[in-house]
mmCIF file of C-alpha atoms in Angstrom:
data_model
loop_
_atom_site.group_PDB
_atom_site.id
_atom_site.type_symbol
_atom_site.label_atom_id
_atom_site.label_comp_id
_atom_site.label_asym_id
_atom_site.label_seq_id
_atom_site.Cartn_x
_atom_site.Cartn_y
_atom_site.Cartn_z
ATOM 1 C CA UNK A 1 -24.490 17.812 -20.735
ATOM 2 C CA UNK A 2 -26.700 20.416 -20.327
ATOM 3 C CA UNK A 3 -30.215 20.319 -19.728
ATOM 4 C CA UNK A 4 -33.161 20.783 -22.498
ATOM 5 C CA UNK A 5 -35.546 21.366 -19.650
ATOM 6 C CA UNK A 6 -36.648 25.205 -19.675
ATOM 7 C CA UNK A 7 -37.821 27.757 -16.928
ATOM 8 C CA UNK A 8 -40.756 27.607 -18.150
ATOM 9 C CA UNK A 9 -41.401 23.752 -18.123
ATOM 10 C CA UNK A 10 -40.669 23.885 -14.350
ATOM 11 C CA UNK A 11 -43.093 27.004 -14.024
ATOM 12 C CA UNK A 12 -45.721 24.988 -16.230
ATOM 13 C CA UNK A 13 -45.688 21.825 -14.467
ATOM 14 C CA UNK A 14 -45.490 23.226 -10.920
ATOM 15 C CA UNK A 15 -48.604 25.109 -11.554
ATOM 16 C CA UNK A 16 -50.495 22.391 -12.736
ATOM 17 C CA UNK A 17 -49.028 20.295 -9.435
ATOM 18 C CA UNK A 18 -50.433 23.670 -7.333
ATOM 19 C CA UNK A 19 -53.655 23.791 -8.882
ATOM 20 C CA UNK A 20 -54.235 19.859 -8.352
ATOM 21 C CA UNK A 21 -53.082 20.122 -4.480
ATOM 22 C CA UNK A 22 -55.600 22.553 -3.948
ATOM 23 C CA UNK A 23 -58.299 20.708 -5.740
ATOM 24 C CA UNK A 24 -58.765 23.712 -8.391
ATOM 25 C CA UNK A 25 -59.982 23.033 -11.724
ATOM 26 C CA UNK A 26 -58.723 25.345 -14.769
ATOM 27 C CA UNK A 27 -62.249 27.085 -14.761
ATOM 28 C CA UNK A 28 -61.770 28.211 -11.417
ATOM 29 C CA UNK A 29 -58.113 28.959 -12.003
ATOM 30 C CA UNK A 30 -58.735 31.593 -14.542
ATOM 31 C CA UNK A 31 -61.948 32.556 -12.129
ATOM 32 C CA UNK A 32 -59.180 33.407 -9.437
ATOM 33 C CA UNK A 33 -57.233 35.509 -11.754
ATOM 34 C CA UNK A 34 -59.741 37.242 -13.327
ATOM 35 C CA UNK A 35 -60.610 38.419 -9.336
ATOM 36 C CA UNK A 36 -56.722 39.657 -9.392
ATOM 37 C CA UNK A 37 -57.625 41.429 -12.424
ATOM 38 C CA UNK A 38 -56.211 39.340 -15.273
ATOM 39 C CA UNK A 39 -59.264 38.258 -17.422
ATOM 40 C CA UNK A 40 -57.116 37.618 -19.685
ATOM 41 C CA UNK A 41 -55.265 34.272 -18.000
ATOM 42 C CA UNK A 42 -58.603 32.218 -19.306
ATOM 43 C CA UNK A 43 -59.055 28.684 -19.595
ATOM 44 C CA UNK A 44 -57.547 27.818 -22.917
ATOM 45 C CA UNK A 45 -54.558 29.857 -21.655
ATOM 46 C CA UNK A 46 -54.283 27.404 -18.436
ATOM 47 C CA UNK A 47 -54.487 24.557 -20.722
ATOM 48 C CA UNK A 48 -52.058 26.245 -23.254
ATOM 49 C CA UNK A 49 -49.778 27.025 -20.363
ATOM 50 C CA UNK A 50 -49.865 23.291 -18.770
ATOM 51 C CA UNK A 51 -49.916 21.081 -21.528
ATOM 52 C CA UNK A 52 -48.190 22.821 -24.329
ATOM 53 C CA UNK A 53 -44.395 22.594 -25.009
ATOM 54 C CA UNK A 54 -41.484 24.342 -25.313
ATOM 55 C CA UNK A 55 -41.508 24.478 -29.253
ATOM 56 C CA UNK A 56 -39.821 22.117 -31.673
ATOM 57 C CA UNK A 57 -41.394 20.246 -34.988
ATOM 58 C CA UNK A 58 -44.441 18.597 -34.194
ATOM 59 C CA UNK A 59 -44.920 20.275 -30.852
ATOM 60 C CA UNK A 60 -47.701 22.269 -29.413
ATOM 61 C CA UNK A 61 -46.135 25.623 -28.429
ATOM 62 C CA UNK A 62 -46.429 26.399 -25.076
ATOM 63 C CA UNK A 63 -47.837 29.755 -23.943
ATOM 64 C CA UNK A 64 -45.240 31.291 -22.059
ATOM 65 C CA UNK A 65 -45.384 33.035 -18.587
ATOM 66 C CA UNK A 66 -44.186 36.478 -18.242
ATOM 67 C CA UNK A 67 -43.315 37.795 -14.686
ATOM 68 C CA UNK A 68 -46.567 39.390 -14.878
ATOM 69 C CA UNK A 69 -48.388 36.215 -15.145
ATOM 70 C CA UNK A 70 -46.329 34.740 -12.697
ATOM 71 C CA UNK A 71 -47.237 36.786 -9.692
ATOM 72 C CA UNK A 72 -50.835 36.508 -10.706
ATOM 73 C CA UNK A 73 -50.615 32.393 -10.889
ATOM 74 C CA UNK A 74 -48.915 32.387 -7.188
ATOM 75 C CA UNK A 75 -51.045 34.545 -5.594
ATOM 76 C CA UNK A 76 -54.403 32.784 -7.341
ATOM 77 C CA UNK A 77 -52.750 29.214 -6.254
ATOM 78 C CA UNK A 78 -52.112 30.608 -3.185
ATOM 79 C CA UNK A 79 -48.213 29.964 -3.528
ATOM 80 C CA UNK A 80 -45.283 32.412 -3.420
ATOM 81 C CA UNK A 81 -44.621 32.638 -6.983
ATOM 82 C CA UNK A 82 -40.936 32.421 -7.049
ATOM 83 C CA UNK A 83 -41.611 28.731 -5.900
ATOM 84 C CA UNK A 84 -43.481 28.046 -9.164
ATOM 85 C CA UNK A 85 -40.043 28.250 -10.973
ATOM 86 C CA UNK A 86 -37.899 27.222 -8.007
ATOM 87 C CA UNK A 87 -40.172 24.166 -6.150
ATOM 88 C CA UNK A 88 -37.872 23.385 -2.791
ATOM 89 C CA UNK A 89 -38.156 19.932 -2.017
ATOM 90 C CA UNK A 90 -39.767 18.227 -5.264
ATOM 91 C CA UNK A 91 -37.239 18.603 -7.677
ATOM 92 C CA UNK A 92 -33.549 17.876 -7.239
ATOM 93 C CA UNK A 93 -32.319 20.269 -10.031
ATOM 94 C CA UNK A 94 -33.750 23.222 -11.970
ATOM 95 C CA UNK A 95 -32.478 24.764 -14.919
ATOM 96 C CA UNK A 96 -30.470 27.940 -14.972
ATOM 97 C CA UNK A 97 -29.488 29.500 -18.132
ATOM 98 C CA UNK A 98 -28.884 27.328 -21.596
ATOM 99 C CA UNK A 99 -25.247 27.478 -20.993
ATOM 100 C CA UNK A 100 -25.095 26.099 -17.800
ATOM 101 C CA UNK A 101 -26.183 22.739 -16.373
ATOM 102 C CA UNK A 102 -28.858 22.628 -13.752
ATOM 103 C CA UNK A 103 -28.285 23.471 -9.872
ATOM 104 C CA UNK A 104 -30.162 22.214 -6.659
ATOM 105 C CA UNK A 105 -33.654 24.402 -6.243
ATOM 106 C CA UNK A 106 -32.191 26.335 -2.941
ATOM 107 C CA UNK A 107 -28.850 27.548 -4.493
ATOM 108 C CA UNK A 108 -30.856 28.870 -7.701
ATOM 109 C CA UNK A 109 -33.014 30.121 -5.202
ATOM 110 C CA UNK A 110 -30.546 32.441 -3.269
ATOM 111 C CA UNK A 111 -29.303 33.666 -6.928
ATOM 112 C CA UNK A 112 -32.808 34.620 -7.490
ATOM 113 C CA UNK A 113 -32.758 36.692 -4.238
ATOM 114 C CA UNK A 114 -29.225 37.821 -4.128
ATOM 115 C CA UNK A 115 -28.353 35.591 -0.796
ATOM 116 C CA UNK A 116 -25.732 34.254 -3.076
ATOM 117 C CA UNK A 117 -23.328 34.535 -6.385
ATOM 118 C CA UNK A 118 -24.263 32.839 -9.023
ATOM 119 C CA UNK A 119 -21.480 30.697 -10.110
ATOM 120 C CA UNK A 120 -22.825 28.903 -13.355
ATOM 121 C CA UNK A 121 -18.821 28.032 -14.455
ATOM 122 C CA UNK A 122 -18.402 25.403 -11.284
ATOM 123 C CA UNK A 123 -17.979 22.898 -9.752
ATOM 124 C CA UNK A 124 -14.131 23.052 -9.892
ATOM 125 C CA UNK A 125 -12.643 20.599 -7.779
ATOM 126 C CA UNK A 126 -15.722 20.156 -5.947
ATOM 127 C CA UNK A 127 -15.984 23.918 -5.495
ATOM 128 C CA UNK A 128 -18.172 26.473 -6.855
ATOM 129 C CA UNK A 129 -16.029 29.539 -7.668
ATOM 130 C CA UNK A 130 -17.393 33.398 -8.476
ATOM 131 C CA UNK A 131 -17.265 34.283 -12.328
ATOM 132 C CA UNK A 132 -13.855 36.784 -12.065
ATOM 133 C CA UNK A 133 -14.559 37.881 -15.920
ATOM 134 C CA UNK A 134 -14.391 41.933 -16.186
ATOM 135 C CA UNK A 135 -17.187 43.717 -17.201
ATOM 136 C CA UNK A 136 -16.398 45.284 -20.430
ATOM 137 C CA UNK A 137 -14.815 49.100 -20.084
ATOM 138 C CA UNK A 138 -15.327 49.138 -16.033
ATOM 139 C CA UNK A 139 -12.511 46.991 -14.588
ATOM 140 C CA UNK A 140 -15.071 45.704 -12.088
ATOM 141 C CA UNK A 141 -15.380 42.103 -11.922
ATOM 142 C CA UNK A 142 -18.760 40.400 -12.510
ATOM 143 C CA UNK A 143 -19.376 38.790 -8.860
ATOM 144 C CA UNK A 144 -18.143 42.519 -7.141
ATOM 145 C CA UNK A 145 -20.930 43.586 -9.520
ATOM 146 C CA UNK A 146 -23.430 41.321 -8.652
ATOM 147 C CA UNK A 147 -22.279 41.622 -4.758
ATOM 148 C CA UNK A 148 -22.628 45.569 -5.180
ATOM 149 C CA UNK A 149 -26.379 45.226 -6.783
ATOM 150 C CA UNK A 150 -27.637 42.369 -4.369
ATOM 151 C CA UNK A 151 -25.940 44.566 -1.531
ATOM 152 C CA UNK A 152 -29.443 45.970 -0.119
ATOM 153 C CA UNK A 153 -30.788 41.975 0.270
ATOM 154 C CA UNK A 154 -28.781 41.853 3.705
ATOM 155 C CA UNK A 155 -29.603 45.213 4.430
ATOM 156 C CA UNK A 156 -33.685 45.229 4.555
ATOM 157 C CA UNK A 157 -34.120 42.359 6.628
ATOM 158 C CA UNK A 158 -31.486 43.415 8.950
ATOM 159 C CA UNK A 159 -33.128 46.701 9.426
ATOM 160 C CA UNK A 160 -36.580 44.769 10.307
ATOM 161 C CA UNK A 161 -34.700 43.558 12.845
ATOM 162 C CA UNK A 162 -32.897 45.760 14.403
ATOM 163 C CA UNK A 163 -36.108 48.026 14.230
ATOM 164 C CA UNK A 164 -38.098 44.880 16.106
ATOM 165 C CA UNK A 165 -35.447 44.441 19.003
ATOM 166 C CA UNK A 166 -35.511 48.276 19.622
ATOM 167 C CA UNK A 167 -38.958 48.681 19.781
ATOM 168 C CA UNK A 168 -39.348 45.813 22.403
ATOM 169 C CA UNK A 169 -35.891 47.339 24.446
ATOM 170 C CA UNK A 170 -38.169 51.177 24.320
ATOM 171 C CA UNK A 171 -41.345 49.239 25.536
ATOM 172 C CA UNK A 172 -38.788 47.716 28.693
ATOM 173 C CA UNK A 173 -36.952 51.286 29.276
ATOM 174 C CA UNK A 174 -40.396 52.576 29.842
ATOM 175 C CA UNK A 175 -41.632 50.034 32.579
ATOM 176 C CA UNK A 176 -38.169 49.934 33.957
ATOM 177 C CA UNK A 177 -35.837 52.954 33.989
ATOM 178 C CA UNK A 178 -32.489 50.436 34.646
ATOM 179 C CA UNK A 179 -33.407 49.187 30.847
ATOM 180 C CA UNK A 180 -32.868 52.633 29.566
ATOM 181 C CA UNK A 181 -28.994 51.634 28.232
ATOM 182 C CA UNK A 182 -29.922 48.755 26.443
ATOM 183 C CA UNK A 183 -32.600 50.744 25.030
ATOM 184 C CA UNK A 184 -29.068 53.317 23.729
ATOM 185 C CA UNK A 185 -27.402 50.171 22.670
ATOM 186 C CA UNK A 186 -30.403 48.878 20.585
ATOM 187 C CA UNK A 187 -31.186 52.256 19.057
ATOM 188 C CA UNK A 188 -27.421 52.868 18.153
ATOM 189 C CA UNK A 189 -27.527 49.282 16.135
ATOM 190 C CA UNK A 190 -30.823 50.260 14.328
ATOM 191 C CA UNK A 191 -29.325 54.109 13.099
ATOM 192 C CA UNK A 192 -25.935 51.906 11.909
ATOM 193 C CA UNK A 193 -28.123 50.163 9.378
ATOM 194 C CA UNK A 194 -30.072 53.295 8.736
ATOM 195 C CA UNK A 195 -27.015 54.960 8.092
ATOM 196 C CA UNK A 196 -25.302 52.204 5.770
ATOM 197 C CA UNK A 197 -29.004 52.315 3.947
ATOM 198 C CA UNK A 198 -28.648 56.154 3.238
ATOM 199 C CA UNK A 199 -24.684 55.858 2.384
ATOM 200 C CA UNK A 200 -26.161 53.137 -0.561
ATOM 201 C CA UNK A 201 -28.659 55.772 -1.327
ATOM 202 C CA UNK A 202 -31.589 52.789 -0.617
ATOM 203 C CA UNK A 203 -34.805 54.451 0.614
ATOM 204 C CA UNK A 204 -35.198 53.292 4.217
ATOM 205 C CA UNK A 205 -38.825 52.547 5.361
ATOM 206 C CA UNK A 206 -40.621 54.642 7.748
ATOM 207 C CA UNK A 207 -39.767 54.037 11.915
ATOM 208 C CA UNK A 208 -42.089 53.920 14.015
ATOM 209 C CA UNK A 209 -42.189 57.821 15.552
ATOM 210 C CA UNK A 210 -40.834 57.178 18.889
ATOM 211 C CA UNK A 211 -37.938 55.397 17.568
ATOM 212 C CA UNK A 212 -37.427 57.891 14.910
ATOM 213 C CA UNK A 213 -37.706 60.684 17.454
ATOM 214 C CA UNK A 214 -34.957 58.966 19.754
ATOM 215 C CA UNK A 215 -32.824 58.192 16.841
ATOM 216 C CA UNK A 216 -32.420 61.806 16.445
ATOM 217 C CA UNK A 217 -32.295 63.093 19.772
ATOM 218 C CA UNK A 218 -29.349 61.180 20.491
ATOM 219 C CA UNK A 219 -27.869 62.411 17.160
ATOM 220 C CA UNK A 220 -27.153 58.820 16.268
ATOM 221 C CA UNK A 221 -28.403 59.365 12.268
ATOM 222 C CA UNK A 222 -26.558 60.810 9.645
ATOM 223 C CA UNK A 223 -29.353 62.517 7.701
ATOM 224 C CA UNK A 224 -32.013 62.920 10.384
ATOM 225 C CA UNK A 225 -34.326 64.531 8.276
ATOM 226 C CA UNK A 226 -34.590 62.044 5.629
ATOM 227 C CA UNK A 227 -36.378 59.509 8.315
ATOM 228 C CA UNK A 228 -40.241 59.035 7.699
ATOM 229 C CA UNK A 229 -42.348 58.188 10.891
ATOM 230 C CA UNK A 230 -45.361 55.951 10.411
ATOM 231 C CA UNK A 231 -47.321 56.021 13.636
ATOM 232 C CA UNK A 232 -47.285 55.220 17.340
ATOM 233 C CA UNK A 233 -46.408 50.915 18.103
#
């Protein structure tokens, strides 16, 4: 059976449980926003937002909270906002979507930043298995869509990386002229992610200049000139 518990309760009450660990009233909540520059998340809209409900006869109707208001509400509780809908650790479930029944926090979670598939027809046998349906007039399957679109999530971390370990393999090569190959190797796994970046047409986010410099005088990019430097490290 699925679950009449909204997005938006979960978002409500773990605001309320965010403003009460920090020992915020709703007075100085909507003082904090108004500093982000929403004036308009004011008192009665706190209360609205915490105590109303999701709507049915006799109910209070809730106010609801757009993505907007969401990034404003973590950053004035001090909390990444996605954990106001998805609280790791003090909920065992959250709702998905109406259709579906409710999933741990953490594998919402990695929907939410495309670590994962959703997969909102399981479990099957005890297994979760990728929705196979075809998108309508493209003979691509739903999860290869999904994989195709979430595709730069493993990429941008990787590339922080890769850019990290090269940096700290240059600073060795320079102090010790043996280190120089590692310094190759490194620099040759930093332009493979550049390169599967520019081949996904993703804009890849400025090297530090001696890297950058490197990278192309060892010809290891495929579009050198679409690299941005961003200062000496």
């Amino acid at each position: 059976m699925h679950s009449h518990l909204t997005v938006g309760d979960v978002v409500a009450a773990q605001i309320r449980r965010h403003r009460e660990r920090l020992g915020m009233n709703r007075h100085e909540l909507a003082a904090e926003c108004a500093r982000l520059g929403r004036p308009d998340i004011t008192y009665a809209v706190i209360v609205s937002i915490e105590t109303g409900r999701s709507g049915g006869e006799g109910k209070q109707r809730r106010r609801p909270v757009d993505v907007d208001d969401l990034f404003v509400l973590g950053l004035a509780l001090a909390t990444p906002p996605l954990l106001l809908m998805l609280p790791l650790g003090s909920e065992d479930t959250v709702p998905t979507v109406p259709a579906a029944d409710p999933r741990d926090p953490y594998t919402v979670w990695q929907w939410m930043t495309g670590e994962a598939t959703p997969t909102l027809d399981g479990p099957l046998d005890g297994r979760y298995v990728p929705d196979s349906r075809q998108i309508a007039g493209t003979g691509q399957t739903w999860a290869a869509a999904w994989a195709t679109a979430a595709y730069p999530v493993s990429l941008y971390p990787e590339l922080a990386r890769r850019r990290e370990t090269a940096h700290k393999a240059r600073l060795r090569a320079a102090l010790d002229p043996s280190a120089q190959t590692e310094y190759v190797d490194r620099l040759d796994e930093l332009a493979q992610i550049v390169n599967d970046m520019h081949r996904a047409s993703l804009t890849v986010p400025a090297l530090p200049t001696e890297l950058g410099e490197d990278l192309k005088r060892l010809g290891l990019l495929d579009h050198p000139d679409q690299i941005n430097p961003r200062g000496t490290e």
